[in-house]
Coordinates of N, CA, C and O and ligand atoms in Angstrom, one line a residue:
X1 N -40.5 26.6 3.1 CA -39.2 26.5 4.0 C -39.4 28.0 4.9 O -39.0 28.9 4.2
X2 N -39.6 27.7 6.1 CA -39.1 29.0 7.0 C -38.0 29.1 7.9 O -37.7 28.0 8.3
X3 N -37.4 29.8 7.8 CA -36.2 30.2 8.6 C -36.3 30.2 10.1 O -37.1 30.8 10.6
X4 N -35.6 29.5 10.9 CA -36.0 29.3 12.1 C -35.5 30.2 13.3 O -35.8 30.4 14.2
X5 N -34.7 31.2 12.7 CA -34.1 32.2 13.0 C -34.9 33.7 13.3 O -35.2 34.1 14.2
X6 N -35.2 33.9 11.9 CA -35.9 35.2 11.5 C -37.5 35.1 11.1 O -38.0 35.8 10.9
X7 N -37.8 33.7 10.8 CA -39.2 33.4 10.4 C -39.4 34.0 8.9 O -40.5 33.9 8.6
X8 N -38.2 34.0 8.3 CA -38.5 34.5 6.8 C -38.8 33.2 5.8 O -38.1 32.2 6.1
X9 N -39.6 33.5 5.0 CA -39.6 32.4 4.0 C -38.9 32.4 2.9 O -38.8 31.6 1.8
X10 N -38.0 33.6 2.6 CA -37.0 33.8 1.6 C -35.6 32.5 1.8 O -34.7 33.2 2.3
X11 N -35.8 31.4 1.7 CA -34.8 30.4 1.9 C -34.7 29.7 0.6 O -35.5 29.3 0.2
X12 N -33.2 29.7 0.5 CA -32.9 28.6 -0.7 C -32.4 27.4 -0.1 O -31.5 27.6 0.8
X13 N -32.2 26.6 -1.0 CA -31.6 25.0 -0.7 C -30.5 24.8 -1.5 O -30.6 25.2 -2.5
X14 N -29.5 24.7 -0.9 CA -28.1 24.4 -1.6 C -27.7 23.0 -1.3 O -27.8 22.5 -0.4
X15 N -27.4 22.2 -2.4 CA -27.2 20.8 -2.3 C -25.3 20.8 -2.5 O -25.0 21.3 -3.5
X16 N -25.1 20.5 -1.4 CA -23.6 20.4 -1.3 C -22.9 19.1 -1.4 O -23.3 18.2 -0.7
X17 N -21.8 18.6 -2.4 CA -21.1 17.5 -2.4 C -20.3 17.4 -1.3 O -19.4 17.9 -0.9
X18 N -20.5 16.0 -0.4 CA -19.6 15.8 0.9 C -18.4 15.1 0.5 O -17.5 15.3 1.1
X19 N -18.3 14.7 -0.8 CA -17.0 13.7 -1.0 C -16.0 14.6 -1.8 O -15.4 14.4 -2.9
X20 N -15.9 15.9 -1.3 CA -15.1 16.8 -1.8 C -13.4 16.2 -1.6 O -13.2 16.1 -0.3
X21 N -12.6 16.6 -2.5 CA -11.0 16.1 -2.3 C -10.4 17.5 -2.1 O -10.3 18.3 -3.1
X22 N -9.6 17.6 -1.0 CA -9.0 18.9 -0.8 C -7.6 18.4 -1.0 O -6.9 17.6 -0.5
X23 N -6.9 19.2 -1.9 CA -5.8 19.0 -2.3 C -4.6 19.6 -1.1 O -4.6 20.9 -1.3
X24 N -3.9 19.1 -0.9 CA -2.9 19.4 0.2 C -1.6 20.0 -0.5 O -1.2 19.5 -1.5
X25 N -1.2 21.3 -0.1 CA 0.0 21.9 -1.1 C 1.4 21.6 -0.4 O 1.2 22.1 0.8
X26 N 2.1 21.5 -1.0 CA 3.3 20.9 -0.1 C 4.5 22.3 -0.6 O 4.2 22.7 -2.0
X27 N 5.5 22.3 0.0 CA 6.3 23.3 -0.3 C 7.2 22.8 -1.3 O 7.6 21.8 -1.6
X28 N 8.1 23.7 -2.0 CA 9.2 23.5 -3.0 C 10.2 22.4 -2.5 O 10.5 21.5 -3.0
X29 N 10.6 22.9 -1.2 CA 11.7 22.0 -0.7 C 11.2 20.4 -0.3 O 12.0 19.6 -0.4
X30 N 9.5 20.5 -0.1 CA 9.3 19.1 0.1 C 9.2 18.2 -0.9 O 9.4 17.2 -0.9
X31 N 8.8 18.9 -2.1 CA 9.0 18.3 -3.4 C 10.3 17.9 -3.8 O 10.5 16.6 -4.2
X32 N 11.3 18.5 -3.5 CA 12.7 18.4 -3.8 C 13.4 17.1 -2.9 O 13.7 16.2 -3.5
X33 N 12.8 17.0 -1.8 CA 13.5 16.1 -0.7 C 12.6 15.0 -0.8 O 13.0 13.8 -0.9
X34 N 11.2 14.9 -0.6 CA 10.4 13.8 -0.4 C 9.5 13.6 -1.8 O 9.5 12.4 -2.1
X35 N 9.2 14.7 -2.3 CA 7.8 14.5 -3.4 C 8.0 13.9 -4.3 O 7.0 12.9 -4.6
X36 N 9.3 13.7 -5.1 CA 9.3 13.0 -6.3 C 9.3 11.5 -6.1 O 8.8 10.9 -6.8
X37 N 10.1 11.0 -5.1 CA 10.0 9.3 -4.9 C 8.9 9.0 -4.0 O 8.3 7.9 -4.2
X38 N 8.3 9.9 -3.2 CA 7.1 9.6 -2.6 C 5.8 9.4 -3.5 O 5.1 8.5 -3.5
X39 N 5.9 10.2 -4.5 CA 4.8 10.2 -5.8 C 5.0 9.2 -6.5 O 4.3 8.2 -6.9
X40 N 6.4 8.7 -6.6 CA 7.0 7.2 -7.4 C 6.2 6.1 -6.6 O 5.9 5.3 -7.2
X41 N 6.6 6.1 -5.5 CA 6.3 5.2 -4.2 C 4.9 4.8 -4.3 O 4.2 3.7 -4.4
X42 N 4.2 6.0 -4.3 CA 2.8 5.9 -4.2 C 2.1 5.5 -5.5 O 1.1 4.4 -5.7
X43 N 2.6 5.9 -6.7 CA 2.3 5.4 -7.8 C 2.2 3.8 -8.1 O 1.5 3.2 -8.4
X44 N 3.4 3.5 -7.5 CA 3.7 1.9 -7.7 C 2.7 1.2 -7.0 O 2.4 0.1 -7.3
X45 N 2.7 1.3 -5.6 CA 1.7 0.8 -4.8 C 0.2 0.7 -4.8 O -0.5 0.1 -4.4
X46 N -0.1 2.1 -5.6 CA -1.3 2.3 -5.5 C -2.1 2.2 -6.9 O -3.1 1.7 -7.1
X47 N -1.5 3.1 -7.7 CA -1.8 2.8 -9.2 C -1.7 1.6 -10.0 O -2.6 1.3 -10.7
X48 N -0.5 1.0 -9.8 CA 0.0 -0.2 -10.5 C -1.1 -1.3 -10.2 O -1.5 -1.9 -10.9
X49 N -1.3 -1.5 -8.8 CA -2.3 -2.7 -8.5 C -3.7 -2.3 -8.9 O -4.3 -3.2 -9.2
X50 N -4.0 -0.9 -8.7 CA -5.2 -0.8 -9.3 C -5.5 -1.0 -10.8 O -6.6 -1.3 -11.1
X51 N -4.6 -0.7 -11.4 CA -4.6 -0.9 -12.9 C -4.7 -2.5 -13.3 O -5.5 -2.9 -14.0
X52 N -4.0 -3.4 -12.7 CA -4.0 -5.0 -12.5 C -5.2 -5.4 -12.2 O -6.0 -6.0 -12.8
X53 N -6.0 -4.8 -11.0 CA -7.2 -5.0 -10.7 C -8.4 -4.7 -11.7 O -9.3 -5.3 -12.0
X54 N -8.2 -3.5 -12.4 CA -8.9 -3.1 -13.3 C -9.0 -3.6 -14.6 O -10.1 -4.4 -15.4
X55 N -7.7 -4.4 -14.9 CA -7.3 -5.5 -16.2 C -8.5 -6.8 -15.9 O -8.9 -7.2 -16.7
X56 N -8.3 -7.1 -14.5 CA -8.7 -8.5 -14.3 C -10.1 -8.3 -13.7 O -10.9 -9.4 -13.6
X57 N -10.7 -7.1 -13.7 CA -12.1 -6.9 -13.4 C -12.5 -7.0 -11.8 O -13.6 -7.6 -11.6
X58 N -11.2 -7.1 -11.0 CA -11.3 -7.1 -9.7 C -11.8 -5.9 -8.9 O -11.3 -4.9 -9.3
X59 N -13.1 -6.0 -8.2 CA -13.5 -4.8 -7.6 C -14.1 -3.9 -8.8 O -14.3 -2.8 -8.5
X60 N -14.8 -4.6 -9.7 CA -15.6 -3.8 -10.8 C -17.0 -3.5 -10.3 O -17.6 -2.7 -10.9
X61 N -17.2 -4.1 -9.2 CA -18.6 -3.9 -8.5 C -18.7 -2.7 -7.6 O -19.6 -2.3 -7.1
X62 N -17.4 -2.3 -7.4 CA -17.4 -0.8 -6.7 C -17.9 0.3 -7.0 O -17.8 0.4 -8.2
X63 N -18.3 1.0 -6.0 CA -19.3 2.1 -6.7 C -18.7 3.3 -5.8 O -18.4 3.4 -4.6
X64 N -18.3 4.4 -6.6 CA -18.5 5.7 -5.8 C -19.7 6.4 -5.4 O -20.5 6.5 -6.2
X65 N -19.9 6.4 -4.2 CA -21.1 7.0 -3.4 C -20.9 8.5 -3.2 O -19.8 8.6 -2.3
X66 N -21.3 9.1 -3.8 CA -21.6 10.9 -3.5 C -22.8 11.1 -2.4 O -23.7 10.8 -2.9
X67 N -22.3 11.2 -1.1 CA -23.3 11.8 -0.2 C -23.8 13.3 -0.3 O -22.8 13.9 -0.4
X68 N -25.0 13.6 -0.7 CA -25.2 14.9 -0.9 C -25.9 15.6 0.3 O -26.7 14.8 1.1
X69 N -25.4 16.6 0.8 CA -26.2 17.2 1.8 C -26.8 18.7 1.5 O -26.3 19.3 0.8
X70 N -28.1 18.8 1.9 CA -28.8 19.9 1.7 C -28.5 21.1 2.8 O -28.8 20.7 3.9
X71 N -28.3 22.2 2.5 CA -28.1 23.1 3.2 C -28.9 24.2 2.8 O -29.2 24.7 1.8
X72 N -29.6 24.8 3.9 CA -30.8 25.7 3.8 C -30.1 27.2 4.2 O -29.5 27.2 5.2
X73 N -30.4 28.0 3.1 CA -29.7 29.6 3.4 C -30.7 30.4 3.4 O -31.5 30.4 2.5
X74 N -30.9 31.1 4.4 CA -32.0 32.3 4.6 C -31.4 33.6 3.8 O -30.2 33.8 4.2
X75 N -32.1 33.7 3.0 CA -31.8 35.2 2.3 C -31.9 36.6 3.0 O -31.6 37.4 2.5
X76 N -32.3 36.4 3.9 CA -33.2 37.4 5.1 C -32.1 37.9 5.9 O -31.5 38.9 6.0
X77 N -31.5 36.7 6.5 CA -30.5 37.1 7.6 C -29.1 36.2 7.6 O -28.1 36.4 8.6
X78 N -29.1 35.3 6.5 CA -28.0 34.7 6.2 C -27.6 33.4 7.2 O -26.5 32.9 7.2
X79 N -28.9 33.0 7.8 CA -28.6 31.8 8.5 C -28.6 30.6 7.6 O -29.5 30.3 6.9
X80 N -27.7 29.6 8.2 CA -27.6 28.5 7.7 C -27.7 27.1 8.6 O -27.3 27.3 9.7
X81 N -28.5 26.3 7.8 CA -28.7 25.2 8.9 C -29.3 24.0 7.9 O -29.1 24.0 6.9
Ligands
LIG101 ZN1 -33.3 34.1 8.5

């Protein structure tokens, strides 16, 4: 692998998982006003049906697909592509 910027051969390949989940941080006030019941509603509407589906084997063929991305990092000039 040759860097397109400086033509150096000192290049490493990094494999980055694209299906990263970024957790949003909410303020304390948000949790007091909305957070507690919103989490409860979300649990009822998403976790509970998901559990039923799991028990009856519905959607068991579903697969979690992790797409991996290769990032080339030049150790000479720091160029990534
Ligand atoms: Zn380079």
